[in-house]
Every structure is written in C-alpha cells, then in structure tokens.
Amino acid sequence: MTEGLRQTLTVEAPSKQYKITIDKKWIDRDFFKALAVNRKIVMITDENVYACYRELLEGFDVFVITAGESSKCMASYSDIQSYLIEHHLTRSDAVVAFGGGVVGDLAGFVAATYMRGIGFIQVPTTLLAMVDSSVGGKVAINHSVGKNILGAFYQPDAVYMDTAFLETLPDAEFACGMAEIIKYGLIRDEALFALLADLPVKAVREQIASIIARCCAIKAEVVAADEEDRGLRQILNFGHTVGHAVESFYHYKTYTHGHGVAIGMAIKAKLAMNNGIIDPVQYRLIVETIKKFNLPIAIDEPEQMPEVLKEVIHDKKAEGDVFKLIELETIGSVKIAAYTYDALVAMLA
Ligand code: ADP
Ligand code: ZN
C-alpha cells in the first residue's frame, strides 16, 4: 500500500460523525479485506466499474448492477435486498458502494432500509460522487413520476476515496465532476475558484486530491449545519434549478447533469452581471472557466431557453408565480433570491 499525501476530514452531521479519507493508489485487496474483518461485507458496483476493477473485487461478494440511472429502481433495490438476505447479512454487517452516484444512491438506500439500517461504506469512483453524492447522506431510488422520489437521509460510516480510480473514468464523466467543483468555488470559496480559473486543466488534474478535499470540507460544513436540507444546504443547489430544467426538457438524453449545472451556473453569472452584482470581467472569467473544463455555457438552441425555463416553474412547485433561486452575491458567495418567470426571462434577455 503506497501512501501519498493522505487527507482526512470529519463530517459532523447531527445524525452521525464519520471520516472522509482521500489519497492516491491506496485502496487494494487488503484494504477491502480489512473492511471485512469481524463482519460480512457485500459490495455493490456497476458493470463498467466491475470491468475495470474485476481483480480488485475477486473473492468478495459483489452485486453488479447495469450502469446508468435506470438502475436506481425498485427492481434493482429488491434484487439487492434479496442478495443480502441470501448472504445472511445482519445489522452488524455492511454494504460497500463501489462506483459512481448511481451505485452510491442505490446501495445507500438499500443499506438504510435493510433491517432498518446496516453498515454503509462509500468508495466513490467518479469525480462527481467524490465531491458530491458520496458525502452528506442523501440516498434514493427513482420512481416513474420522478427522480429520487423514494429515499432517506442515511449517512455512511466512512467514505474512502482513491483518486487513482479516476484514471479509468471517461473524460465526459470527469467534466461532470468539474461542474460541481466550479460550483463549490462560486458558492463558498473564492480562492478555489481562482485556482480553477488560473491553472491549466492538466495542473488541476494533478492537484485533484486536494481540490476534492476542499469541496468535501465545504460539503461537510454545510451538511453539519443543515443535514436535512431545510436551509443552508440549499446553496449546494446553485445552478441546479436551471440545470434540472435543461436536463428534463431534453428528457435526460441531450445534456448530462454536469452540462445542466454548467449551463445553470453560466445563466446565474449572466443574471448577476445584468443585475450589476458582478462586473463583465468577472462574468467572462466564470464562463471561460466553465468552458475550459469542456462544459457548455448555453444550450445548443438558445432561442429555446424561455421554453426550457418553464420547467423551473414545474420543478419548484412555485408559490404563485414566485420561486426561489440561489443567486451569486460575488464570486465565492451566494444568497437566496425570489423571481417570477417573467422577471427571470426578462433579466436574461
Ligand atoms: P455519477 O456521475 O453520478 O457518479 P454514475 O454512477 O452513473 O454517475 O457513473 C457515471 C459513469 O461512469 C457510469 O457509466 C459508470 O459505470 C462509470 N464509472 C464510474 N466510475 C468509473 C471509473 N472509475 N472508471 C470508469 N468508469 C467509471
Ligand atoms: Zn449536482
């Protein structure tokens, strides 16, 4: 086991305290064996991750799901529960999520509900899961009426991140994670944003472990203050309301989550410029930074945007015409603002 610059953080969520450990090239077979001392573990992964890391997982009880969002469903949930029953898992055993956000959300919801909650360990393998979904305890599956309809707040016992896993991650998936990283800079960390704006992409990749650690520290702070998403945690949705509108308007086929968030952030930057909150130089810096990481700043047919934004009204269950958006206050800070659809469209014109 080689050790780089190992970083650890503690998440002090009201329901549970746990550690996040980040390093490069440290998770090997012995690591997984150590997790299974004095208890059973079942690993959940998807077919792509399994194809890349089959040798690492050999000899463990592994449940492999089909890759993709469609696996966050009742059928996979039920199949995994049956697998745990067949393998006689008890409350003192654990489920290990080894994969991206899909695996983490599904495995977490299984762990939260199997015998009213068993051990749950996150080993995220995508950049997006490392900086976002593996930390904070939101676990869920989808229903035909919408995403994440059936879920829980169920914090993991620990989160172990090995940035070596990112070496096999497709570039498009890496870009998705970068969208969330830029988000953390914009909402809470001006110095992080400056680093992303200044450094060449290659240098960002070389420093990814410490960048992940900064994002996790922000997420940990926010989750500690508002575990169940009643207040502060909403700042993590910066760019997401518009982003979800873009994703859903195109039926989740044309734009990935990262694309949606990137477009949402670019629109918020434009809104802030048009409101006189940031100046044109700051606006350019934000959109150039988004573009640098291979992310879009607008949809391909910008004339469709007013139509796309109508989705926001559905998404927000708007009180009357007014809905809340997270708005830039400056680079590194946001506030909650209220908009009507008409005002939003007019401000963006
Ligand atoms: P998320 O972006 O929310 O983490 P997924 O769980 O769907 O989403 O993962 C994105 C895609 O990347 C999936 O196709 C998954 O199989 C694949 N994947 C996850 N981790 C790796 C990895 N380390 N190497 C290669 N492919 C991976
Ligand atoms: Zn997101």
Coordinates of C-alpha atoms and ligand atoms in Angstrom, one line a residue:
M1 CA 0.0 0.0 0.0
T2 CA 1.6 3.3 -1.1
E3 CA 0.7 6.4 0.7
G4 CA 0.7 9.9 -1.0
L5 CA -0.5 12.9 0.9
R6 CA -3.3 11.4 2.8
Q7 CA -6.0 13.8 3.8
T8 CA -8.8 13.2 6.3
L9 CA -11.8 15.2 7.2
T10 CA -14.6 14.6 9.6
V11 CA -18.3 15.2 8.8
E12 CA -20.1 16.1 12.0
A13 CA -23.7 15.6 10.8
P14 CA -26.2 15.7 13.6
S15 CA -27.2 12.0 13.0
K16 CA -23.6 10.6 12.7
Q17 CA -19.9 11.6 12.7
Y18 CA -17.7 10.0 10.1
K19 CA -14.4 10.3 8.3
I20 CA -13.6 11.0 4.7
T21 CA -10.2 9.8 3.7
I22 CA -8.6 10.9 0.4
D23 CA -5.4 9.6 -1.1
K24 CA -4.0 8.2 -4.4
K25 CA -3.3 4.5 -5.0
W26 CA -4.1 3.1 -1.6
I27 CA -7.3 1.1 -2.0
D28 CA -6.3 -2.5 -2.8
R29 CA -7.5 -6.0 -1.9
D30 CA -6.0 -5.8 1.6
F31 CA -8.0 -2.7 2.2
F32 CA -11.2 -4.4 1.3
K33 CA -10.2 -7.5 3.4
A34 CA -9.7 -5.2 6.4
L35 CA -13.2 -3.9 5.9
A36 CA -14.5 -7.4 6.2
V37 CA -12.8 -8.3 9.5
N38 CA -15.3 -9.5 12.1
R39 CA -18.2 -8.8 9.7
K40 CA -19.6 -9.6 6.3
I41 CA -19.4 -7.1 3.5
V42 CA -21.3 -7.0 0.3
M43 CA -20.0 -4.8 -2.4
I44 CA -22.3 -3.1 -4.9
T45 CA -20.8 -1.9 -8.2
D46 CA -21.8 -1.4 -11.8
E47 CA -20.8 -3.3 -14.9
N48 CA -18.3 -0.7 -16.1
V49 CA -16.5 -0.3 -12.8
Y50 CA -16.5 -4.1 -12.4
A51 CA -14.9 -4.4 -15.9
C52 CA -12.1 -2.0 -14.8
Y53 CA -11.5 -3.4 -11.3
R54 CA -12.5 -7.1 -11.5
E55 CA -9.2 -8.3 -10.0
L56 CA -9.6 -5.9 -7.0
L57 CA -13.0 -7.4 -6.3
E58 CA -12.3 -11.0 -6.8
G59 CA -13.3 -13.3 -4.0
F60 CA -15.7 -10.8 -2.4
D61 CA -19.4 -11.0 -2.5
V62 CA -20.2 -8.5 -5.3
F63 CA -23.5 -7.5 -6.7
V64 CA -23.1 -5.9 -10.2
I65 CA -25.8 -3.6 -11.5
T66 CA -26.3 -2.3 -15.0
A67 CA -24.6 1.0 -15.4
G68 CA -26.8 4.1 -15.6
E69 CA -29.6 6.0 -13.9
S70 CA -32.2 3.4 -14.8
S71 CA -30.7 1.0 -12.2
K72 CA -31.9 3.4 -9.4
C73 CA -35.1 1.5 -9.5
M74 CA -37.4 -0.7 -7.4
A75 CA -36.3 -3.9 -9.3
S76 CA -32.6 -3.4 -8.5
Y77 CA -33.4 -2.3 -5.0
S78 CA -35.4 -5.5 -4.4
D79 CA -32.8 -7.8 -6.1
I80 CA -30.0 -6.4 -3.8
Q81 CA -32.2 -6.9 -0.7
S82 CA -32.7 -10.5 -1.7
Y83 CA -29.0 -10.9 -2.3
L84 CA -28.3 -9.6 1.3
I85 CA -30.9 -12.0 2.7
E86 CA -29.4 -14.9 0.8
H87 CA -26.0 -14.0 2.1
H88 CA -27.4 -13.8 5.7
L89 CA -26.3 -10.2 6.4
T90 CA -27.3 -9.0 9.8
R91 CA -27.4 -5.5 11.3
S92 CA -23.7 -5.7 12.2
D93 CA -22.6 -6.3 8.6
A94 CA -22.1 -3.7 5.9
V95 CA -22.8 -2.7 2.3
V96 CA -19.9 -1.1 0.4
A97 CA -20.8 1.1 -2.5
F98 CA -18.0 0.9 -5.1
G99 CA -19.0 3.1 -8.0
G100 CA -20.4 6.4 -9.0
G101 CA -23.5 8.3 -7.8
V102 CA -25.9 5.7 -9.1
V103 CA -24.3 2.9 -7.1
G104 CA -23.9 5.1 -4.0
D105 CA -27.6 6.3 -4.0
L106 CA -29.0 2.8 -4.6
A107 CA -26.6 0.9 -2.2
G108 CA -27.2 3.6 0.4
F109 CA -31.0 3.3 0.2
V110 CA -30.7 -0.5 0.4
A111 CA -28.4 -0.1 3.5
A112 CA -30.7 2.4 5.1
T113 CA -33.7 0.1 4.9
Y114 CA -32.3 -3.4 5.2
M115 CA -33.3 -4.5 8.7
R116 CA -33.9 -0.8 9.5
G117 CA -30.3 0.1 8.7
I118 CA -27.0 -1.7 8.4
G119 CA -23.4 -0.6 7.9
F120 CA -22.7 1.5 4.9
I121 CA -19.4 2.4 3.4
Q122 CA -18.9 4.7 0.4
V123 CA -16.0 4.1 -2.0
P124 CA -16.8 6.5 -4.8
T125 CA -15.1 6.0 -8.2
T126 CA -16.4 9.1 -10.1
L127 CA -15.3 12.7 -9.6
L128 CA -18.9 13.7 -9.2
A129 CA -19.5 11.1 -6.4
M130 CA -16.3 12.1 -4.7
V131 CA -17.1 15.7 -4.4
D132 CA -20.9 15.4 -4.1
S133 CA -23.1 12.4 -3.7
S134 CA -20.9 10.2 -1.5
V135 CA -20.9 12.8 1.3
G136 CA -23.9 14.0 3.1
G137 CA -26.2 11.0 3.3
K138 CA -28.8 11.6 0.6
V139 CA -29.7 8.2 -0.7
A140 CA -32.5 7.3 -3.0
I141 CA -34.0 5.5 -5.9
N142 CA -36.3 6.8 -8.7
H143 CA -40.0 6.4 -9.4
S144 CA -41.6 6.7 -12.8
V145 CA -43.0 10.1 -11.6
G146 CA -39.6 11.5 -10.9
K147 CA -36.0 11.2 -9.7
N148 CA -35.1 10.4 -6.0
I149 CA -38.7 10.0 -5.0
L150 CA -38.0 7.1 -2.6
G151 CA -35.1 7.9 -0.3
A152 CA -33.7 8.7 3.1
F153 CA -31.0 10.7 4.9
Y154 CA -28.6 7.9 5.8
Q155 CA -25.0 8.9 6.5
P156 CA -22.3 6.4 5.6
D157 CA -20.0 5.1 8.3
A158 CA -17.0 6.2 6.3
V159 CA -16.0 7.5 2.9
Y160 CA -12.8 6.3 1.2
M161 CA -11.6 8.0 -1.9
D162 CA -8.8 6.8 -4.1
T163 CA -8.0 9.3 -6.9
A164 CA -6.3 6.5 -8.9
F165 CA -9.8 5.3 -9.8
L166 CA -10.3 8.5 -11.8
E167 CA -7.6 7.3 -14.3
T168 CA -10.2 5.0 -15.9
L169 CA -13.0 7.5 -15.8
P170 CA -14.2 8.7 -19.2
D171 CA -13.4 12.4 -19.9
A172 CA -17.1 13.4 -20.1
E173 CA -17.6 12.0 -16.6
F174 CA -14.6 13.9 -15.3
A175 CA -16.1 17.1 -16.8
C176 CA -19.4 16.4 -14.9
G177 CA -17.5 16.4 -11.6
M178 CA -15.7 19.6 -12.6
A179 CA -19.0 21.4 -12.9
E180 CA -19.7 20.6 -9.2
I181 CA -16.2 21.7 -8.3
I182 CA -16.6 25.0 -10.0
K183 CA -19.9 25.3 -8.1
Y184 CA -18.1 25.0 -4.8
G185 CA -15.8 27.8 -5.8
L186 CA -18.6 30.1 -6.8
I187 CA -20.8 29.5 -3.7
R188 CA -18.2 29.3 -0.9
D189 CA -14.5 29.5 -1.9
E190 CA -13.2 32.4 -3.9
A191 CA -9.6 31.0 -3.7
L192 CA -10.7 27.6 -5.1
F193 CA -12.5 29.4 -8.0
A194 CA -9.3 31.5 -8.6
L195 CA -7.3 28.3 -8.7
L196 CA -9.6 26.7 -11.3
A197 CA -9.6 29.9 -13.3
D198 CA -5.8 30.3 -13.3
L199 CA -4.5 26.7 -13.6
P200 CA -4.3 24.7 -16.8
V201 CA -6.5 21.7 -16.9
K202 CA -3.5 19.4 -16.5
A203 CA -2.4 21.1 -13.3
V204 CA -5.9 20.8 -11.9
R205 CA -5.9 17.1 -12.6
E206 CA -2.5 16.8 -10.8
Q207 CA -3.9 18.5 -7.8
I208 CA -7.3 16.8 -7.8
A209 CA -6.9 15.2 -4.4
S210 CA -6.5 18.5 -2.6
I211 CA -9.3 20.0 -4.7
I212 CA -11.6 17.2 -3.8
A213 CA -10.7 17.7 -0.1
R214 CA -11.7 21.4 -0.3
C215 CA -15.0 20.5 -1.9
C216 CA -15.7 17.9 0.8
A217 CA -14.8 20.3 3.5
I218 CA -17.4 22.7 2.2
K219 CA -20.0 20.0 1.8
A220 CA -19.2 18.7 5.4
E221 CA -19.6 22.2 6.8
V222 CA -23.0 22.7 5.0
V223 CA -24.3 19.2 6.0
A224 CA -23.2 19.7 9.6
A225 CA -25.3 22.9 9.7
D226 CA -28.3 21.6 7.8
E227 CA -28.3 17.8 7.4
E228 CA -31.9 17.5 6.1
D229 CA -31.9 20.3 3.6
R230 CA -34.1 22.9 5.3
G231 CA -31.9 25.9 4.9
L232 CA -28.2 26.4 4.2
R233 CA -27.9 23.1 2.3
Q234 CA -29.9 24.7 -0.5
I235 CA -26.8 26.7 -1.6
L236 CA -25.5 23.4 -2.9
N237 CA -28.3 23.6 -5.5
F238 CA -26.6 26.7 -7.1
G239 CA -27.1 26.3 -10.9
H240 CA -29.2 23.1 -10.3
T241 CA -32.7 24.5 -10.7
V242 CA -31.9 25.8 -14.2
G243 CA -29.7 22.7 -14.7
H244 CA -32.6 20.3 -13.9
A245 CA -34.8 22.2 -16.2
V246 CA -32.3 21.7 -19.1
E247 CA -31.8 18.1 -18.3
S248 CA -35.5 17.4 -18.0
F249 CA -36.7 19.5 -21.0
Y250 CA -34.4 17.3 -23.2
H251 CA -35.6 14.1 -21.4
Y252 CA -32.2 13.5 -19.8
K253 CA -30.8 12.5 -23.2
T254 CA -29.0 15.6 -24.6
Y255 CA -27.4 17.1 -21.5
T256 CA -25.7 15.3 -18.6
H257 CA -26.1 16.5 -15.0
G258 CA -22.8 18.3 -15.3
H259 CA -23.8 20.0 -18.5
G260 CA -27.1 21.2 -16.9
V261 CA -25.3 22.5 -13.9
A262 CA -22.7 24.3 -16.0
I263 CA -25.4 25.9 -18.1
G264 CA -27.3 26.8 -14.9
M265 CA -24.2 28.5 -13.4
A266 CA -23.4 30.4 -16.6
I267 CA -27.0 31.7 -16.6
K268 CA -26.7 32.7 -12.9
A269 CA -23.5 34.5 -13.8
K270 CA -25.3 36.4 -16.6
L271 CA -28.1 37.2 -14.2
A272 CA -25.6 38.6 -11.7
M273 CA -23.9 40.7 -14.3
N274 CA -27.3 42.0 -15.6
N275 CA -28.3 42.8 -12.0
G276 CA -25.0 44.8 -11.5
I277 CA -23.8 42.3 -8.9
I278 CA -20.7 41.2 -10.8
D279 CA -18.8 43.1 -13.5
P280 CA -18.3 41.9 -17.1
V281 CA -14.7 40.9 -16.3
Q282 CA -15.9 38.5 -13.6
Y283 CA -18.6 37.2 -15.9
R284 CA -16.1 36.4 -18.6
L285 CA -13.8 34.7 -16.0
I286 CA -16.7 32.5 -14.9
V287 CA -17.8 31.4 -18.4
E288 CA -14.2 30.9 -19.6
T289 CA -13.5 28.7 -16.6
I290 CA -16.6 26.6 -17.3
K291 CA -15.6 26.3 -21.0
K292 CA -12.0 25.4 -20.1
F293 CA -13.3 22.2 -18.5
N294 CA -15.2 21.1 -21.5
L295 CA -18.5 22.2 -20.2
P296 CA -21.2 24.1 -22.1
I297 CA -22.4 27.6 -21.1
A298 CA -25.6 27.5 -23.1
I299 CA -27.9 25.1 -24.8
D300 CA -27.4 24.4 -28.5
E301 CA -30.6 26.3 -29.4
P302 CA -30.5 29.4 -27.1
E303 CA -33.8 30.6 -28.6
Q304 CA -35.4 27.6 -26.7
M305 CA -34.3 28.9 -23.3
P306 CA -37.6 30.6 -22.4
E307 CA -39.4 27.3 -23.1
V308 CA -36.8 25.4 -21.0
L309 CA -37.2 27.8 -18.1
K310 CA -40.9 27.0 -17.9
E311 CA -39.7 23.7 -16.5
V312 CA -38.4 25.6 -13.5
I313 CA -42.0 26.5 -12.5
H314 CA -43.0 22.8 -12.5
D315 CA -39.8 21.8 -10.7
K316 CA -40.2 24.5 -8.0
K317 CA -43.9 23.9 -7.2
A318 CA -43.8 27.7 -7.4
E319 CA -45.8 29.6 -4.8
G320 CA -48.0 31.8 -7.0
D321 CA -45.6 32.9 -9.7
V322 CA -42.7 33.4 -7.4
F323 CA -39.9 30.9 -7.0
K324 CA -36.6 30.9 -5.2
L325 CA -33.2 30.7 -6.9
I326 CA -29.7 30.7 -5.5
E327 CA -28.1 33.8 -6.8
L328 CA -24.4 34.9 -6.9
E329 CA -23.6 37.7 -4.4
T330 CA -20.0 37.8 -5.6
I331 CA -17.5 35.1 -6.7
G332 CA -17.4 32.9 -3.6
S333 CA -20.7 33.8 -2.0
V334 CA -24.4 33.3 -2.8
K335 CA -27.8 34.3 -1.4
I336 CA -31.4 33.2 -1.9
A337 CA -33.4 35.4 -4.2
A338 CA -37.1 35.3 -5.4
Y339 CA -38.0 35.6 -9.0
T340 CA -41.1 35.3 -11.2
Y341 CA -40.8 33.5 -14.5
D342 CA -41.3 36.8 -16.4
A343 CA -38.7 38.7 -14.5
L344 CA -36.2 35.9 -14.9
V345 CA -36.7 35.7 -18.7
A346 CA -36.6 39.5 -19.0
M347 CA -33.3 39.7 -17.0
L348 CA -31.7 37.1 -19.2
A349 CA -32.7 38.7 -22.5
Ligands
ADP1 P1 -22.3 9.8 -11.3 O1 -21.7 10.7 -12.4 O2 -23.5 10.4 -10.6 O3 -21.2 9.4 -10.3 P2 -22.7 7.1 -12.5 O4 -22.8 6.3 -11.2 O5 -23.8 6.9 -13.5 O6 -22.9 8.7 -12.2 O7 -21.3 7.0 -13.2 C1 -21.0 7.5 -14.4 C2 -20.5 6.5 -15.4 O8 -19.1 6.3 -15.1 C3 -21.1 5.1 -15.4 O9 -21.2 4.7 -16.7 C4 -20.2 4.3 -14.6 O10 -20.2 3.0 -14.9 C5 -18.8 4.9 -15.0 N1 -17.8 4.8 -14.0 C6 -17.8 5.0 -12.7 N2 -16.6 5.0 -12.1 C7 -15.7 4.7 -13.1 C8 -14.3 4.5 -13.1 N3 -13.6 4.7 -12.0 N4 -13.8 4.2 -14.3 C9 -14.6 4.0 -15.4 N5 -15.9 4.2 -15.4 C10 -16.5 4.5 -14.3
ZN2 ZN -25.3 18.2 -8.8

